[in-house]
Structure formats: structure tokens, C-alpha cells
XYZ file of C-alpha atoms in Angstrom:
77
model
C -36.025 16.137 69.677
C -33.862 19.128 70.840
C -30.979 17.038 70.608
C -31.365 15.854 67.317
C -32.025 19.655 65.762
C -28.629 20.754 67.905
C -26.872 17.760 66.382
C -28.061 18.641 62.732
C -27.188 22.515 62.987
C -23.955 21.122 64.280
C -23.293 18.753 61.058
C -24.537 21.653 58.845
C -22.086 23.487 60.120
C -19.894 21.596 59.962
C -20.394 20.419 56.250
C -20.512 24.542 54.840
C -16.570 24.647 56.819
C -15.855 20.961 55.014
C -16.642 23.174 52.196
C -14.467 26.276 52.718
C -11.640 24.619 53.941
C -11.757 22.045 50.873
C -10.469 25.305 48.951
C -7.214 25.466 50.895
C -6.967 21.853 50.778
C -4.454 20.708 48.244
C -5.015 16.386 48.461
C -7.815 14.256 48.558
C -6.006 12.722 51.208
C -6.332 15.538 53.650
C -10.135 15.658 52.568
C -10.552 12.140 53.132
C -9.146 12.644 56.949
C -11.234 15.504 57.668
C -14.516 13.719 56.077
C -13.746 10.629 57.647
C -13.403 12.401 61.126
C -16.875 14.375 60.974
C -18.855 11.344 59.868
C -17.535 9.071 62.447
C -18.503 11.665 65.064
C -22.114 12.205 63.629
C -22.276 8.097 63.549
C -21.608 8.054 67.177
C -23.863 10.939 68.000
C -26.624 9.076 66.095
C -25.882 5.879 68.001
C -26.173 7.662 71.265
C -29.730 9.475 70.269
C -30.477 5.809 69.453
C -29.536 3.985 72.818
C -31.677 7.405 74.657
C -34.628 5.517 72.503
C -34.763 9.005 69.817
C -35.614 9.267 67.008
C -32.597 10.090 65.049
C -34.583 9.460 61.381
C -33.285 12.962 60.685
C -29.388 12.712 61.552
C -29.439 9.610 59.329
C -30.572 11.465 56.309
C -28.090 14.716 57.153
C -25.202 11.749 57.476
C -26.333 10.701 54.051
C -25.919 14.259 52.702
C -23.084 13.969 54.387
C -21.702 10.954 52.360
C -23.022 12.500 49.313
C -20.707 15.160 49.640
C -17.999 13.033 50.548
C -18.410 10.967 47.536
C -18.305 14.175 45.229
C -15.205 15.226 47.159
C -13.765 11.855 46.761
C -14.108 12.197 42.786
C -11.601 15.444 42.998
C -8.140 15.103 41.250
């Protein structure tokens, strides 16, 4: 359980500097990349609490946030 709440502070982090740095960021493209690269690391995170027998119920929903915000990012001219 301690695991999961360090990986979740870690992807909320993570998502509020998404967030700042998406202001300096002048292409989807280069949001795209850096999206891409955080939710590929939270996937394998999650698949490692999984194969330790966790419960990673929690990381799955912050990766869907995750997406959400990707998705709304994605929609950017």
C-alpha cells in the first residue's frame, strides 16, 4: 500500500509539471512525447505493483486521469 500512495504522489506530480511545462510547449507533438513517456512509466509501475500481488485499483484510476488529460491536451491546436 505504501508503494502505491508513493507511486500516485509521484504521477500527481508529475501531471501539475505536464501542466506547467504544456505552457512553454509550442506543438502537440512535443506534448504527445512527454505524455506518452509518463504514462508508459506509470503502466509499468502498475504492472510491477501487480506481479508483487498489490492492489494497484488506485494507480489505474490516476492513469485514467492521466489519459483524460492527455486526451484534452491532444484536442490543442
Amino acid at each position: 500500500m505504501k508503494e502505491i500512495k508513493s507511486l500516485l504522489v509521484k504521477l500527481e506530480n508529475e501531471i501539475d509539471n505536464l501542466n506547467l511545462r504544456a505552457v512553454g510547449i509550442k506543438t502537440k507533438d512535443q506534448i504527445k512525447i512527454e505524455v506518452d513517456k509518463m504514462y508508459a512509466f506509470y503502466t509499468l509501475e502498475m504492472c510491477k505493483l501487480k506481479l508483487k500481488g498489490k492492489d494497484f485499483s488506485e494507480c489505474k484510476e490516476a492513469l485514467l486521469r492521466t489519459k483524460s488529460i492527455y486526451e484534452k491536451l491532444k484536442s490543442l491546436k
